[in-house]
mmCIF file of C-alpha atoms in Angstrom:
data_model
loop_
_atom_site.group_PDB
_atom_site.id
_atom_site.type_symbol
_atom_site.label_atom_id
_atom_site.label_comp_id
_atom_site.label_asym_id
_atom_site.label_seq_id
_atom_site.Cartn_x
_atom_site.Cartn_y
_atom_site.Cartn_z
ATOM 1 C CA UNK A 412 -82.491 82.646 21.361
ATOM 2 C CA UNK A 413 -79.730 84.858 20.028
ATOM 3 C CA UNK A 414 -78.700 87.671 22.422
ATOM 4 C CA UNK A 415 -78.825 90.237 19.625
ATOM 5 C CA UNK A 416 -82.369 89.226 18.716
ATOM 6 C CA UNK A 417 -83.410 89.422 22.370
ATOM 7 C CA UNK A 418 -81.959 92.922 22.605
ATOM 8 C CA UNK A 419 -83.768 94.036 19.447
ATOM 9 C CA UNK A 420 -87.071 92.662 20.740
ATOM 10 C CA UNK A 421 -86.510 94.421 24.074
ATOM 11 C CA UNK A 422 -85.873 97.712 22.272
ATOM 12 C CA UNK A 423 -89.001 97.270 20.164
ATOM 13 C CA UNK A 424 -91.092 96.759 23.293
ATOM 14 C CA UNK A 425 -89.591 99.844 24.954
ATOM 15 C CA UNK A 426 -90.119 101.944 21.817
ATOM 16 C CA UNK A 427 -93.730 100.765 21.500
ATOM 17 C CA UNK A 428 -94.454 101.721 25.119
ATOM 18 C CA UNK A 429 -92.756 105.082 24.624
ATOM 19 C CA UNK A 430 -94.804 105.848 21.496
ATOM 20 C CA UNK A 431 -98.000 104.872 23.335
ATOM 21 C CA UNK A 432 -97.150 107.289 26.158
ATOM 22 C CA UNK A 433 -96.132 110.112 23.808
ATOM 23 C CA UNK A 434 -99.344 109.639 21.785
ATOM 24 C CA UNK A 435 -101.345 111.247 24.578
ATOM 25 C CA UNK A 436 -99.099 114.328 24.795
ATOM 26 C CA UNK A 437 -98.714 115.231 21.104
ATOM 27 C CA UNK A 438 -100.966 117.855 19.546
ATOM 28 C CA UNK A 439 -101.679 116.031 16.260
ATOM 29 C CA UNK A 440 -100.538 112.419 16.840
ATOM 30 C CA UNK A 441 -101.697 111.006 13.493
ATOM 31 C CA UNK A 442 -99.372 113.398 11.693
ATOM 32 C CA UNK A 443 -96.533 114.154 14.112
ATOM 33 C CA UNK A 444 -95.656 110.677 15.440
ATOM 34 C CA UNK A 445 -95.089 109.026 12.026
ATOM 35 C CA UNK A 446 -93.208 112.138 10.887
ATOM 36 C CA UNK A 447 -90.959 111.988 13.964
ATOM 37 C CA UNK A 448 -90.311 108.268 13.525
ATOM 38 C CA UNK A 449 -89.417 108.664 9.854
ATOM 39 C CA UNK A 450 -87.149 111.643 10.550
ATOM 40 C CA UNK A 451 -85.336 109.750 13.315
ATOM 41 C CA UNK A 452 -84.858 106.694 11.085
ATOM 42 C CA UNK A 453 -83.658 108.901 8.217
ATOM 43 C CA UNK A 454 -81.134 110.736 10.387
ATOM 44 C CA UNK A 455 -79.768 107.487 11.867
ATOM 45 C CA UNK A 456 -79.529 105.860 8.431
ATOM 46 C CA UNK A 457 -77.739 108.882 6.952
ATOM 47 C CA UNK A 458 -75.238 108.952 9.829
ATOM 48 C CA UNK A 459 -74.609 105.210 9.566
ATOM 49 C CA UNK A 460 -74.100 105.334 5.783
ATOM 50 C CA UNK A 461 -71.834 108.381 6.089
ATOM 51 C CA UNK A 462 -69.640 106.748 8.732
ATOM 52 C CA UNK A 463 -69.494 103.521 6.728
ATOM 53 C CA UNK A 464 -68.482 105.414 3.594
ATOM 54 C CA UNK A 465 -65.775 107.344 5.421
ATOM 55 C CA UNK A 466 -64.390 104.198 7.027
ATOM 56 C CA UNK A 467 -64.342 102.225 3.786
ATOM 57 C CA UNK A 468 -62.723 105.120 1.905
ATOM 58 C CA UNK A 469 -59.974 105.600 4.505
ATOM 59 C CA UNK A 470 -58.642 102.041 4.371
ATOM 60 C CA UNK A 471 -59.321 98.709 2.598
ATOM 61 C CA UNK A 472 -62.217 96.758 4.073
ATOM 62 C CA UNK A 473 -60.127 93.641 4.776
ATOM 63 C CA UNK A 474 -57.839 95.654 7.094
ATOM 64 C CA UNK A 475 -60.667 97.096 9.201
ATOM 65 C CA UNK A 476 -60.519 95.939 12.811
ATOM 66 C CA UNK A 477 -63.998 94.877 13.937
ATOM 67 C CA UNK A 478 -63.446 95.750 17.605
ATOM 68 C CA UNK A 479 -62.094 99.298 17.097
ATOM 69 C CA UNK A 480 -62.582 100.329 13.466
ATOM 70 C CA UNK A 481 -62.181 104.127 13.644
ATOM 71 C CA UNK A 482 -59.133 104.424 15.916
ATOM 72 C CA UNK A 483 -57.289 101.854 13.778
ATOM 73 C CA UNK A 484 -58.391 103.623 10.584
ATOM 74 C CA UNK A 485 -56.937 106.922 11.776
ATOM 75 C CA UNK A 486 -53.707 105.170 12.711
ATOM 76 C CA UNK A 487 -53.658 103.684 9.191
ATOM 77 C CA UNK A 488 -53.655 107.173 7.651
ATOM 78 C CA UNK A 489 -50.967 108.449 10.091
ATOM 79 C CA UNK A 490 -53.292 110.525 12.279
ATOM 80 C CA UNK A 491 -52.323 109.007 15.608
ATOM 81 C CA UNK A 492 -53.558 112.022 17.554
ATOM 82 C CA UNK A 493 -57.071 111.467 16.153
ATOM 83 C CA UNK A 494 -57.029 107.908 17.496
ATOM 84 C CA UNK A 495 -57.011 109.217 21.059
ATOM 85 C CA UNK A 496 -59.649 111.850 20.300
ATOM 86 C CA UNK A 497 -62.007 109.271 18.733
ATOM 87 C CA UNK A 498 -61.393 106.786 21.556
ATOM 88 C CA UNK A 499 -62.210 109.455 24.141
ATOM 89 C CA UNK A 500 -65.428 110.302 22.279
ATOM 90 C CA UNK A 501 -66.416 106.641 22.137
ATOM 91 C CA UNK A 502 -65.834 106.180 25.861
ATOM 92 C CA UNK A 503 -67.808 109.358 26.667
ATOM 93 C CA UNK A 504 -70.749 108.290 24.490
ATOM 94 C CA UNK A 505 -70.847 104.826 26.063
ATOM 95 C CA UNK A 506 -70.708 106.200 29.600
ATOM 96 C CA UNK A 507 -73.300 108.941 28.998
ATOM 97 C CA UNK A 508 -76.593 108.595 30.790
#
């Protein structure tokens, strides 16, 4: 099986268990849990679309480096200092607990 598919299935199992546990602690679960799920999905989708739009407007899509798209994009528009700032943020977010 594909590693990405295995990871997605693992996340779905973890999320299902988490929702089952939270269901017992929420005041009005039939209203609040679907609302929370939809808000979380909406926020993540908006952030993803915004970042994709910014990246594709900064530089042509065929020049985007798949491994490090944002640091290379800021180098492309002569903002070398931002490359280090973005790289530091990426490393901090990956290493966060």
